[in-house]
PDB file of C-alpha atoms and ligand atoms in Angstrom:
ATOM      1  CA  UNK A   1    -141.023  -2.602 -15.119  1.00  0.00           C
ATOM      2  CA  UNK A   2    -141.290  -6.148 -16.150  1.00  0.00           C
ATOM      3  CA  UNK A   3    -139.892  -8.469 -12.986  1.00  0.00           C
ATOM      4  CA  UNK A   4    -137.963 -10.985 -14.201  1.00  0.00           C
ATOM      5  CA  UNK A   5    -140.166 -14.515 -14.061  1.00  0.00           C
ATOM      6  CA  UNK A   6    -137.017 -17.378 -13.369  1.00  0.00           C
ATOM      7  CA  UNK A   7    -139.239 -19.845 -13.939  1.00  0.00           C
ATOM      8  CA  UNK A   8    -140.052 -18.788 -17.431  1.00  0.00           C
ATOM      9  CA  UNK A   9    -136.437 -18.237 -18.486  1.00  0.00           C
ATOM     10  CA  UNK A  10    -135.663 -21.795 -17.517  1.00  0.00           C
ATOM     11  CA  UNK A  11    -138.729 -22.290 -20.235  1.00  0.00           C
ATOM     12  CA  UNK A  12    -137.483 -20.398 -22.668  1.00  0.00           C
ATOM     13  CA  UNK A  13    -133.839 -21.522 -22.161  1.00  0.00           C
ATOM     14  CA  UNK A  14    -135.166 -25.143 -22.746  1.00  0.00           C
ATOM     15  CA  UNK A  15    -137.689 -24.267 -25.893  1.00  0.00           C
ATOM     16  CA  UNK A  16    -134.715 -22.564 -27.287  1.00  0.00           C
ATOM     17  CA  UNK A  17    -132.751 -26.096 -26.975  1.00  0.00           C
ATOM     18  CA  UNK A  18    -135.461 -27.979 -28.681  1.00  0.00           C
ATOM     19  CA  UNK A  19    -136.445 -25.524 -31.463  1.00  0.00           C
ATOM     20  CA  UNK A  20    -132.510 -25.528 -32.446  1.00  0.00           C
ATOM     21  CA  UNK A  21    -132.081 -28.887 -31.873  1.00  0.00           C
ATOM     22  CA  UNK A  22    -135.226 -29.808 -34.195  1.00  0.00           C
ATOM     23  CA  UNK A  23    -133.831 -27.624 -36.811  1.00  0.00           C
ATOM     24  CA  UNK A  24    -136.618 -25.253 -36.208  1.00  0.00           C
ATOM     25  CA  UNK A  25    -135.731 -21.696 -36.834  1.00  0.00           C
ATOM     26  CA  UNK A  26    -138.785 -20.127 -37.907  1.00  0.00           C
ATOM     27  CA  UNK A  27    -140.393 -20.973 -34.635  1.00  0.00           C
ATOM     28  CA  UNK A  28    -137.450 -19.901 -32.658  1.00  0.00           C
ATOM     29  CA  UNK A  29    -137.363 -16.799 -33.817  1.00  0.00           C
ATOM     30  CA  UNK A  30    -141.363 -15.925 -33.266  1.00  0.00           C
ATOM     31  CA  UNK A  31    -142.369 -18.568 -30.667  1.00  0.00           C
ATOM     32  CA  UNK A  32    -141.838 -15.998 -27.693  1.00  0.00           C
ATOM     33  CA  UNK A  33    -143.523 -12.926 -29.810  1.00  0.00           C
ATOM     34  CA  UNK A  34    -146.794 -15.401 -30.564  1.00  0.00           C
ATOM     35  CA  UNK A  35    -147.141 -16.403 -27.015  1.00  0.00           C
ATOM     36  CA  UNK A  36    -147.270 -13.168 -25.961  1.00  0.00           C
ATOM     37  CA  UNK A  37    -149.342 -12.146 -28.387  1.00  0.00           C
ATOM     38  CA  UNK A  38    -151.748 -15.206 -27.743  1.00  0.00           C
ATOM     39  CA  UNK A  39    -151.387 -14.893 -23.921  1.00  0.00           C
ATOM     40  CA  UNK A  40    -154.730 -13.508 -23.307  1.00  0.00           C
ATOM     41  CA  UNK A  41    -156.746 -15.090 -20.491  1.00  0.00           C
ATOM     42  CA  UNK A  42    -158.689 -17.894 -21.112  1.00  0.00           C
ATOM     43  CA  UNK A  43    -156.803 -18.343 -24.588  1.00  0.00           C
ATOM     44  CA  UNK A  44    -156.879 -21.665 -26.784  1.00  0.00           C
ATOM     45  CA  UNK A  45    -153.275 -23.683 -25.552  1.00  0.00           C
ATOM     46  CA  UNK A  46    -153.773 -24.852 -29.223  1.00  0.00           C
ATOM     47  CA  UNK A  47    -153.536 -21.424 -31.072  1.00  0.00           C
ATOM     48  CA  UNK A  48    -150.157 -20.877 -30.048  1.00  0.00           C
ATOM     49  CA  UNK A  49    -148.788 -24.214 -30.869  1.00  0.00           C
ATOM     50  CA  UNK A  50    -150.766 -23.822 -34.794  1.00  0.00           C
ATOM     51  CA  UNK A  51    -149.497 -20.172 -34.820  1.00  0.00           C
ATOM     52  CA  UNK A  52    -145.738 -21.351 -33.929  1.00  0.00           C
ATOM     53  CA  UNK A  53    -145.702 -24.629 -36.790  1.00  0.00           C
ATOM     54  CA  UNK A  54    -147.013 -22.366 -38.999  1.00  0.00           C
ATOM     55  CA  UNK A  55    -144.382 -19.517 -38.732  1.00  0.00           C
ATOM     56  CA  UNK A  56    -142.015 -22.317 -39.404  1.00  0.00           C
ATOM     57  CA  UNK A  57    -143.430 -23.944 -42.114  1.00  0.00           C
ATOM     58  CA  UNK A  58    -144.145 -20.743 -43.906  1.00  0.00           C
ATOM     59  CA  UNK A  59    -140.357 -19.371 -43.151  1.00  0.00           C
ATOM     60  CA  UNK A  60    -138.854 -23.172 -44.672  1.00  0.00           C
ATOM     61  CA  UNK A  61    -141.128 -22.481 -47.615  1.00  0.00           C
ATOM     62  CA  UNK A  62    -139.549 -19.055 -47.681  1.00  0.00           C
ATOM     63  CA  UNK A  63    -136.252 -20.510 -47.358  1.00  0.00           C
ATOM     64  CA  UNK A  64    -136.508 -23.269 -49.862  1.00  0.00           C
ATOM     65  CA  UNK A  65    -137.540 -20.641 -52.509  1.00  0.00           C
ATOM     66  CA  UNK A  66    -134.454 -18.550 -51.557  1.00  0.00           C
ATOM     67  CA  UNK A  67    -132.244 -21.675 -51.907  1.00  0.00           C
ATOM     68  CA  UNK A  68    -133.805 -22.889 -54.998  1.00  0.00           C
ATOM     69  CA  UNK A  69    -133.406 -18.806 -56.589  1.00  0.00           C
ATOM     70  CA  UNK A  70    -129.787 -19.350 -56.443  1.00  0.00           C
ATOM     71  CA  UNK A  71    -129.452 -22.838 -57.084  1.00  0.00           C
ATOM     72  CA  UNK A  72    -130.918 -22.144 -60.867  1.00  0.00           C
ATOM     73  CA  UNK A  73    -128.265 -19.828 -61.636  1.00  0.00           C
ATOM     74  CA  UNK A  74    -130.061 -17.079 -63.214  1.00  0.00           C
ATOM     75  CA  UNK A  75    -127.676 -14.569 -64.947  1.00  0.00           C
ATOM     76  CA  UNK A  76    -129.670 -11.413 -63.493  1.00  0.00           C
ATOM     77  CA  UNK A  77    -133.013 -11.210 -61.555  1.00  0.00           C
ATOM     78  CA  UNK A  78    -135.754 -10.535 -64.250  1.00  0.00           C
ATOM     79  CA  UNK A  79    -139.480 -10.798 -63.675  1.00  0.00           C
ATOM     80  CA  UNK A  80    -142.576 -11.056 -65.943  1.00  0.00           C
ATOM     81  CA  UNK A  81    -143.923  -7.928 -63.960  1.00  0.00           C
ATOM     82  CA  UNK A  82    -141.220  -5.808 -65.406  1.00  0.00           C
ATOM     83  CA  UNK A  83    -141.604  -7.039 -69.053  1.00  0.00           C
ATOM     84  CA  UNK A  84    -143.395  -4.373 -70.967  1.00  0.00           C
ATOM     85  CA  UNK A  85    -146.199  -6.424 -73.148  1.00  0.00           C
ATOM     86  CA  UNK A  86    -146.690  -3.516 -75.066  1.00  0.00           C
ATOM     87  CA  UNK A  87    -143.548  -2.864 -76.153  1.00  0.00           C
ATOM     88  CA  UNK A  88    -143.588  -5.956 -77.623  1.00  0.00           C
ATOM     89  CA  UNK A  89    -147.129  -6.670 -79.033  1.00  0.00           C
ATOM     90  CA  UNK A  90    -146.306  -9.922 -80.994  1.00  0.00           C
ATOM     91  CA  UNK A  91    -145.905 -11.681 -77.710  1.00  0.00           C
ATOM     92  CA  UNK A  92    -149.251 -12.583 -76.231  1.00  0.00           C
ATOM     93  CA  UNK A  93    -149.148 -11.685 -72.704  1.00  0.00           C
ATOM     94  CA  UNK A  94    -151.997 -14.343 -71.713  1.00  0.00           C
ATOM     95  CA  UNK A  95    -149.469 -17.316 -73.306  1.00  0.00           C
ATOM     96  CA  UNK A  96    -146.788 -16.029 -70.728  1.00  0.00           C
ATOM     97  CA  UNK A  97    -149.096 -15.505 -67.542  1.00  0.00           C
ATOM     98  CA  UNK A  98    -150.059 -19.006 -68.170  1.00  0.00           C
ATOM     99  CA  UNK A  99    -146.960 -20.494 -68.831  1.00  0.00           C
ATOM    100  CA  UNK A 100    -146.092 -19.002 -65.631  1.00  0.00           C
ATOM    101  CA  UNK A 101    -148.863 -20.693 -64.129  1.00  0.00           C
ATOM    102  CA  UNK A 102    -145.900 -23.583 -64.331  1.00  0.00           C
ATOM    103  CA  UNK A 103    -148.816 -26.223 -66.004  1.00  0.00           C
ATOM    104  CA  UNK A 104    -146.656 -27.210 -68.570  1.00  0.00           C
ATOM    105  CA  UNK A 105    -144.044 -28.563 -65.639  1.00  0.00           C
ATOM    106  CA  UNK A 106    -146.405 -30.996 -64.640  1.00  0.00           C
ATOM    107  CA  UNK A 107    -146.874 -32.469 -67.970  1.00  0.00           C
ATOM    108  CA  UNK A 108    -142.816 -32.004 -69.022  1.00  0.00           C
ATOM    109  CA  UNK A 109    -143.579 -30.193 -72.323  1.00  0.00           C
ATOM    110  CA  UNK A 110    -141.142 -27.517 -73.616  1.00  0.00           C
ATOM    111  CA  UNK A 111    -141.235 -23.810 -74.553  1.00  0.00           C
ATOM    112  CA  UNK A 112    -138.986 -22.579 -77.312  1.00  0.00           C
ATOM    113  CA  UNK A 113    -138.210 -18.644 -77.782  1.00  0.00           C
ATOM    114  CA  UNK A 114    -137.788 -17.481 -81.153  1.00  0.00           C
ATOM    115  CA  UNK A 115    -136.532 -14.542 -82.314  1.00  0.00           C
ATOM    116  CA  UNK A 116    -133.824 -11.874 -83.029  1.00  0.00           C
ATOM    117  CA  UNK A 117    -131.346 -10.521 -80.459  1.00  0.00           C
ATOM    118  CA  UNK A 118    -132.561  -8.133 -77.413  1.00  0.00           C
ATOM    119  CA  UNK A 119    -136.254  -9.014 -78.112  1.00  0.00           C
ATOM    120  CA  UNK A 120    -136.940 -10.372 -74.858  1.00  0.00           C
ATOM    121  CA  UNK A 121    -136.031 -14.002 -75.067  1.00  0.00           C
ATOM    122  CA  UNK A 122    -133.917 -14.772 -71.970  1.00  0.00           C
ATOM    123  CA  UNK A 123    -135.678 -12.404 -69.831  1.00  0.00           C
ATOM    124  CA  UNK A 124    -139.218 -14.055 -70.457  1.00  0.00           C
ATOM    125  CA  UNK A 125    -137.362 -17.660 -69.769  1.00  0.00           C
ATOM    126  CA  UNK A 126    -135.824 -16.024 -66.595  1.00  0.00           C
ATOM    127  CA  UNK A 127    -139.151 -14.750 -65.301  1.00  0.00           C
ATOM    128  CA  UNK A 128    -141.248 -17.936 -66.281  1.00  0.00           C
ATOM    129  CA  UNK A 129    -138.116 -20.178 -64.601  1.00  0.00           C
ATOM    130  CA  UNK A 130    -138.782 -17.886 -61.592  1.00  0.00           C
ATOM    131  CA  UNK A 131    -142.434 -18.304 -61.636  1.00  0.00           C
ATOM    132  CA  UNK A 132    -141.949 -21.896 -61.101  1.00  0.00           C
ATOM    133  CA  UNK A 133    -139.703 -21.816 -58.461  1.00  0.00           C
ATOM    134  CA  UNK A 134    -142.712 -19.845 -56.818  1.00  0.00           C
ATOM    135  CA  UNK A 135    -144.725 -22.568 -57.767  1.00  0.00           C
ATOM    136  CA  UNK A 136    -142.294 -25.416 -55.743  1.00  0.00           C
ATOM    137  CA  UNK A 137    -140.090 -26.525 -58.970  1.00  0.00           C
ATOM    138  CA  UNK A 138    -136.504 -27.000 -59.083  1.00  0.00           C
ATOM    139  CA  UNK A 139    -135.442 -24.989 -61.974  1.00  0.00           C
ATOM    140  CA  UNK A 140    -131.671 -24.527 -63.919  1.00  0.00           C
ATOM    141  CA  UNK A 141    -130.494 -22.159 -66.451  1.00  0.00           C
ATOM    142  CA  UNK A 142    -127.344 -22.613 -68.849  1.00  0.00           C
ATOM    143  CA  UNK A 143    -126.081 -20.897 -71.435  1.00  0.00           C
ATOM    144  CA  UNK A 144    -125.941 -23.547 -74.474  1.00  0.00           C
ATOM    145  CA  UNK A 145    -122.484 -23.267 -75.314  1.00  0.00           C
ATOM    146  CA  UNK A 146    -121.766 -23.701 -71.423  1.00  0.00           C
ATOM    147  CA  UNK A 147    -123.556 -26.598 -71.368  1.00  0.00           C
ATOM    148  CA  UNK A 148    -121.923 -28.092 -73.959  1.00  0.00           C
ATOM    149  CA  UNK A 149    -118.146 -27.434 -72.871  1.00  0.00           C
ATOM    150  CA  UNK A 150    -119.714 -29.109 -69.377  1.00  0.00           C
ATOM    151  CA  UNK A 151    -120.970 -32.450 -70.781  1.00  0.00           C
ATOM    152  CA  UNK A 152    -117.369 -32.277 -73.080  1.00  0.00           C
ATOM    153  CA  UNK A 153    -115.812 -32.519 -69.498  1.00  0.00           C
ATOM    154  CA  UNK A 154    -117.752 -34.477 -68.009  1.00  0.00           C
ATOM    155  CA  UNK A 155    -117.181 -36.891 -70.629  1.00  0.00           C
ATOM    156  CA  UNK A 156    -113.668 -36.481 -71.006  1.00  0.00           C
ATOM    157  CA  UNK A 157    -113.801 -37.256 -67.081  1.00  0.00           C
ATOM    158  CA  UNK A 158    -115.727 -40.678 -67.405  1.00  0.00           C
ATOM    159  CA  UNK A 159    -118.343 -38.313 -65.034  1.00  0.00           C
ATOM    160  CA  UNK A 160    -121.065 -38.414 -67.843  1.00  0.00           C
ATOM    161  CA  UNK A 161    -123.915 -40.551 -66.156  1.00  0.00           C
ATOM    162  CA  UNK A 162    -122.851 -38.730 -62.576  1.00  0.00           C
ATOM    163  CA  UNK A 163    -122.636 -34.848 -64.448  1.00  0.00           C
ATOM    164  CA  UNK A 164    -126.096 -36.194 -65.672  1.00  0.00           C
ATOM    165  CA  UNK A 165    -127.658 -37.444 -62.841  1.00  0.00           C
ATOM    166  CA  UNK A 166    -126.933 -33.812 -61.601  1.00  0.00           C
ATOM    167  CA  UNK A 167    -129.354 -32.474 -63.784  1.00  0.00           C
ATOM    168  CA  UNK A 168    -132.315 -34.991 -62.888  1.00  0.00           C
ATOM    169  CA  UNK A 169    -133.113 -33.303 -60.454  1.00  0.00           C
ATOM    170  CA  UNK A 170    -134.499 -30.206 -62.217  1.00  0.00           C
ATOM    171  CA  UNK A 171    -137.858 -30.039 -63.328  1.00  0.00           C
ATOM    172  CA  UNK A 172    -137.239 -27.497 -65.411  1.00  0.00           C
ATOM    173  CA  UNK A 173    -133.788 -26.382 -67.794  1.00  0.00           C
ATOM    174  CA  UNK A 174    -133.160 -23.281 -69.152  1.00  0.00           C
ATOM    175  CA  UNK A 175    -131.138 -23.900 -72.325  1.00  0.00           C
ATOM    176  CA  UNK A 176    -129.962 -19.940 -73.389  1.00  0.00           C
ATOM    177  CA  UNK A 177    -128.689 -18.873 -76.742  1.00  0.00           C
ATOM    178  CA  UNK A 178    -128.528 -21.811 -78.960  1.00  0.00           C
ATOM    179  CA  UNK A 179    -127.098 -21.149 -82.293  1.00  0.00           C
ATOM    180  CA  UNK A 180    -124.751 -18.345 -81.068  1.00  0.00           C
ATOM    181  CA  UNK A 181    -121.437 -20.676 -81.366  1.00  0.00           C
ATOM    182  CA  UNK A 182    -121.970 -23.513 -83.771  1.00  0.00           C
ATOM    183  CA  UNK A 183    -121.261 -26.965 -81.903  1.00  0.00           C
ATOM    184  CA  UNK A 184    -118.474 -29.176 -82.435  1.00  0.00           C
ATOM    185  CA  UNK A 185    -119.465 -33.026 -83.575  1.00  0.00           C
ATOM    186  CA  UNK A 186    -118.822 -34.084 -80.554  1.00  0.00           C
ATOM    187  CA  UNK A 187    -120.195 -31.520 -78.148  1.00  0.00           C
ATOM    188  CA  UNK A 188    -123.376 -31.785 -80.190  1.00  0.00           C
ATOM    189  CA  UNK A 189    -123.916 -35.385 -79.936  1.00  0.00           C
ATOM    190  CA  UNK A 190    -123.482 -35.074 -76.260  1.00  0.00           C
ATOM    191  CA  UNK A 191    -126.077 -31.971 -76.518  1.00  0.00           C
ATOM    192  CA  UNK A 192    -128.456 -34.441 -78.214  1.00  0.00           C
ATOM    193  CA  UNK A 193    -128.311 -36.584 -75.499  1.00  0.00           C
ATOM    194  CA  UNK A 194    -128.689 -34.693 -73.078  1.00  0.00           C
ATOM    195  CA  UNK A 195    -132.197 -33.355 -74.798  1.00  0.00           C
ATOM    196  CA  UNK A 196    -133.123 -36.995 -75.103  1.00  0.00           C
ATOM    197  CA  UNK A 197    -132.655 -37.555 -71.397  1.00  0.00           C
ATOM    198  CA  UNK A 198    -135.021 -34.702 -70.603  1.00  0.00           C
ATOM    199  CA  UNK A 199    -137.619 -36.006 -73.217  1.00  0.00           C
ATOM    200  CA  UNK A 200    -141.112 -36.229 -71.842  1.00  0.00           C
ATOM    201  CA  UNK A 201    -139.378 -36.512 -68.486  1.00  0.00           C
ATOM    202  CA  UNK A 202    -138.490 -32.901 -67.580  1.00  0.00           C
ATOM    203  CA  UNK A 203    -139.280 -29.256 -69.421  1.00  0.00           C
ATOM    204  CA  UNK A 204    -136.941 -27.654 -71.229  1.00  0.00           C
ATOM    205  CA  UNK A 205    -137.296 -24.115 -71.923  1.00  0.00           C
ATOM    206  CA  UNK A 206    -134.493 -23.107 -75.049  1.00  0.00           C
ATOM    207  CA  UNK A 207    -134.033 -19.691 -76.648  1.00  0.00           C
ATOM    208  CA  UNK A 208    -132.863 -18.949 -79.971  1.00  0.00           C
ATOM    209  CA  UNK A 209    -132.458 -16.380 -82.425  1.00  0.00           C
ATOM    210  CA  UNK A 210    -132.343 -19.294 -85.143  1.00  0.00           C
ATOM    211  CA  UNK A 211    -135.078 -20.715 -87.316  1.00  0.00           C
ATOM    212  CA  UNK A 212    -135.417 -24.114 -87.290  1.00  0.00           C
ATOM    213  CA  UNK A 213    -134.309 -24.255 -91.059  1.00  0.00           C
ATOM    214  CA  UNK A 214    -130.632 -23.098 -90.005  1.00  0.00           C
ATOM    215  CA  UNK A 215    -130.215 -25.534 -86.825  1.00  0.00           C
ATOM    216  CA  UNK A 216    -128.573 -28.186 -88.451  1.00  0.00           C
ATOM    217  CA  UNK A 217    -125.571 -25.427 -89.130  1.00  0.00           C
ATOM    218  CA  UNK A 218    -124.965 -25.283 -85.547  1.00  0.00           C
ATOM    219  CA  UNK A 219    -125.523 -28.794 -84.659  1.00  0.00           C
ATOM    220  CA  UNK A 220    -124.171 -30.037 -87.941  1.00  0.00           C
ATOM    221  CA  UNK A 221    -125.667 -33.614 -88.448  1.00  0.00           C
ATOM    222  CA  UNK A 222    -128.996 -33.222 -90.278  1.00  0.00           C
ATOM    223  CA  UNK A 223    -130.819 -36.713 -88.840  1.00  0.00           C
ATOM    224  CA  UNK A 224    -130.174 -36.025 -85.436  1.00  0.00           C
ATOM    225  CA  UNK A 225    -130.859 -32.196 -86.107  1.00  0.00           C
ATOM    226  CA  UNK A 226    -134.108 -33.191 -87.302  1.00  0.00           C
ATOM    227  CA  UNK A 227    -134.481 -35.659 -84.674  1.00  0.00           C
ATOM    228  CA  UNK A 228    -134.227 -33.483 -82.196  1.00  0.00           C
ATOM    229  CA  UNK A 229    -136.638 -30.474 -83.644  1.00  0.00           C
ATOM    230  CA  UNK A 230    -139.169 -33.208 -84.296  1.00  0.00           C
ATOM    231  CA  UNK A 231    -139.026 -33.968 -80.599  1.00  0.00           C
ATOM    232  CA  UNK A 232    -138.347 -30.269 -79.063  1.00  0.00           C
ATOM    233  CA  UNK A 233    -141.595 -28.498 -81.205  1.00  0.00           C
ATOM    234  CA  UNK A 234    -143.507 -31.835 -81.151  1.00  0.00           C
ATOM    235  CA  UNK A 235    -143.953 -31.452 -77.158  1.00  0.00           C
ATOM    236  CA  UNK A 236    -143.627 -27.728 -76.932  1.00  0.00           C
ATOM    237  CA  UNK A 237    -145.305 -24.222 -77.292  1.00  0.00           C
ATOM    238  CA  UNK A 238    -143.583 -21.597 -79.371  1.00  0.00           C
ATOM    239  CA  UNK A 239    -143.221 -18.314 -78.726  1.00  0.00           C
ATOM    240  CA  UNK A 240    -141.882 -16.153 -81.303  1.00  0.00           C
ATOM    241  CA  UNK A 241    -140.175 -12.576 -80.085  1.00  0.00           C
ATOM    242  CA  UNK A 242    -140.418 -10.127 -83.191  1.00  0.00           C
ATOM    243  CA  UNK A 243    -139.017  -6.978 -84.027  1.00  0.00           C
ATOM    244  CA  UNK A 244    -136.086  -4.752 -83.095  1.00  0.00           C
ATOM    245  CA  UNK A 245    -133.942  -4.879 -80.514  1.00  0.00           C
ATOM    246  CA  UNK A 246    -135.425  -3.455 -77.182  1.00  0.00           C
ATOM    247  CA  UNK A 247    -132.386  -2.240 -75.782  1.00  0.00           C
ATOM    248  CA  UNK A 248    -131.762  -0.721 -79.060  1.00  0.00           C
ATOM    249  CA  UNK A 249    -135.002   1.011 -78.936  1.00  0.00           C
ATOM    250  CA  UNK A 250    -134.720   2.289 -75.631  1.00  0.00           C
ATOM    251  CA  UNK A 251    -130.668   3.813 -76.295  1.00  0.00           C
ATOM    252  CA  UNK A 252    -132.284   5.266 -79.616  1.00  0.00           C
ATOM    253  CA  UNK A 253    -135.653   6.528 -77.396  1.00  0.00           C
ATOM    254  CA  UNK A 254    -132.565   8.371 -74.617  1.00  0.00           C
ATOM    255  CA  UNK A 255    -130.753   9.511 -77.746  1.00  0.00           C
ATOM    256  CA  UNK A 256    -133.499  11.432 -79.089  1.00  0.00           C
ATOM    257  CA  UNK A 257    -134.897  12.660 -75.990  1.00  0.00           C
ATOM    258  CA  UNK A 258    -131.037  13.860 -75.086  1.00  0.00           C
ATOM    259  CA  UNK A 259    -131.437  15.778 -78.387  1.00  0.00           C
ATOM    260  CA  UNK A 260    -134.780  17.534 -77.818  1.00  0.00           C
ATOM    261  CA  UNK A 261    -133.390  18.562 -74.383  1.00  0.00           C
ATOM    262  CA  UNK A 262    -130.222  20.108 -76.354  1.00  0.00           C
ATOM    263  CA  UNK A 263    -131.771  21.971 -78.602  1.00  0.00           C
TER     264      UNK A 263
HETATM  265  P1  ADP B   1    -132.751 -11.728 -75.936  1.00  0.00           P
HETATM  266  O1  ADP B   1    -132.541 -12.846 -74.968  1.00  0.00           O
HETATM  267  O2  ADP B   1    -133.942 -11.921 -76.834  1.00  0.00           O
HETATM  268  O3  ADP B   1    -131.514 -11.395 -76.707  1.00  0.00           O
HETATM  269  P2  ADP B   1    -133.083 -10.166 -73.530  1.00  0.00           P
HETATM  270  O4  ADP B   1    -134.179 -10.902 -72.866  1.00  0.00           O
HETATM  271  O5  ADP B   1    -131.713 -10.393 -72.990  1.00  0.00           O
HETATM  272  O6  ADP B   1    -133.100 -10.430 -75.107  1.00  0.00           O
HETATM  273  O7  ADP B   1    -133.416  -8.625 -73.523  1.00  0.00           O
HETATM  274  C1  ADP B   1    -132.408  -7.651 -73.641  1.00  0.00           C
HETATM  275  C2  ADP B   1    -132.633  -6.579 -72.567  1.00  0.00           C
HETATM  276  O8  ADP B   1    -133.815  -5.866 -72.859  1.00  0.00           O
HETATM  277  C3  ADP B   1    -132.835  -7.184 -71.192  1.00  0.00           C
HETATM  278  O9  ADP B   1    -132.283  -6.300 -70.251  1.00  0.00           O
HETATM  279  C4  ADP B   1    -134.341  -7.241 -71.047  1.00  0.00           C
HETATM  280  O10 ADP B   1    -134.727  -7.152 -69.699  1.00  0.00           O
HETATM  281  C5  ADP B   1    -134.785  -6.038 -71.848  1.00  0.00           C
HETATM  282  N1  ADP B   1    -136.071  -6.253 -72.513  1.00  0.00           N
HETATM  283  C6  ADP B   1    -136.292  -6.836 -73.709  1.00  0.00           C
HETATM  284  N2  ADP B   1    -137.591  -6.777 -74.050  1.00  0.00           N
HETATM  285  C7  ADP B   1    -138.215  -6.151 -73.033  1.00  0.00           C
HETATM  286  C8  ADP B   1    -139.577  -5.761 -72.760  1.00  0.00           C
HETATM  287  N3  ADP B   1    -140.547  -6.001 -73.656  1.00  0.00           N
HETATM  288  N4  ADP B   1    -139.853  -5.139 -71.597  1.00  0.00           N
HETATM  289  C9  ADP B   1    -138.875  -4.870 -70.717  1.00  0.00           C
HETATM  290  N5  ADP B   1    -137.563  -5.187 -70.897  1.00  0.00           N
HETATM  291  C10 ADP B   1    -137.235  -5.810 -72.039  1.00  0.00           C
HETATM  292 MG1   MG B   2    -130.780 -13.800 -74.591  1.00  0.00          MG
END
């Protein structure tokens, strides 16, 4: 039976004020666990102080990572560990682990994905934007179209600089899906602008299931079409996603094995 020790509860009563009080919560929740742990006689004073700053630093890095997961917006939670390389052998797996290596963050150069429907695009952009996060970057995805109809608001709002200025603030962008909906004239010029404001400032990371060639159908004007290519694959790395669909392969791959069970 452990006698209750008044003295001490007045202790942790008052470390309990402090920790909360500093915003501390990763050390209030282990501090009393470590100094047990560390109580031993003749123990370093200084071991349990280091062991309690660094349960709270690692749980705000923890914390910040959780926060910054759901301040991107991903649609759904997709990783590069559950992307099957071989599956899709035009995509070279070392060009991804490095690209999740976040390098090209620190210099503000783009990746473009390029390729047909269901071949991987947004999932790869997902899992690289999440490798980043990892890596301490503040990372946003959109949808294109989205992102359009935003900055249409935003300008119909007078709120352009301020809508923005809201985007600053991300190292990286995910731009999903452009060339799905064409762009209006207007929603386009915006769009351009909004790439221009990124421009060896920021990364952008864009997926598309349209070559180059057939751009200027969605964003209409050809010199700031071609502007804007010149710039996005000038400063970029291009990764092209080949073949069929992989959902499409794997409903065919159930279909057949569905059959062979039948029969
Ligand atoms: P895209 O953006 O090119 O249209 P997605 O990235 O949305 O394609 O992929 C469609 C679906 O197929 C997603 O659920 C994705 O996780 C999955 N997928 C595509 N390629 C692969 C792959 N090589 N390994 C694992 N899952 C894949
Ligand atoms: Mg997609």
């Amino acid at each position: 039976m452990t006698i209750p020790n008044p003295a001490a509860a007045v202790r942790y009563t008052a470390i309990d004020g402090y920790l909360k009080a500093l915003k501390m919560p990763g050390a209030l929740r282990e501090y009393r666990t470590l100094a047990r742990e560390i109580a031993t006689p003749g123990a370093d004073p200084l071991a349990l102080l280091e062991a309690v700053l660094a349960q709270e630093l690692e749980s705000r890095h923890r914390s910040q990572i959780i926060r910054r997961m759901q301040d991107a917006r991903f649609p759904y939670a997709k990783t590069l560990d559950t992307f099957d390389f071989t599956a899709a052998p035009k995509i070279s797996q070392t060009a991804i682990l490095d690209l999740a290596r976040a390098q090209f963050v620190d210099l503000a150069t783009n990746v473009v994905f390029i390729g047909p429907s269901g071949t991987g695009k947004t999932h790869l952009a997902i899992g690289i934007g999440r490798a980043a996060i990892h890596q301490g970057h503040r990372v946003r995805f959109t949808g294109a179209t989205n992102l359009m109809n935003e900055l249409l608001s935003a300008q119909a709002a007078h709120e352009l600089p301020r809508f923005l200025k809201t985007w600053s603030r991300y190292s990286v962008v995910i731009v999903d899906e452009i060339g799905f909906v064409p762009f209006s004239a207007d929603g386009a010029r915006l769009l351009f602008q909004f790439f221009a404001d990124m421009y060896e400032r920021r990364s952008l990371i864009v997926t598309t299931n349209l070559e180059f060639s057939h751009w200027v159908d969605v964003f209409g004007d050809p010199v700031m079409t071609s502007a804007l290519l010149d710039r996005l694959t000038h400063r970029a790395q291009m990764i092209v996603t080949e073949g069929e669909s992989y959902r499409l392969r794997q409903a065919l791959a159930q279909r057949s094995r569905g059959h062979e069970s039948a029969s």
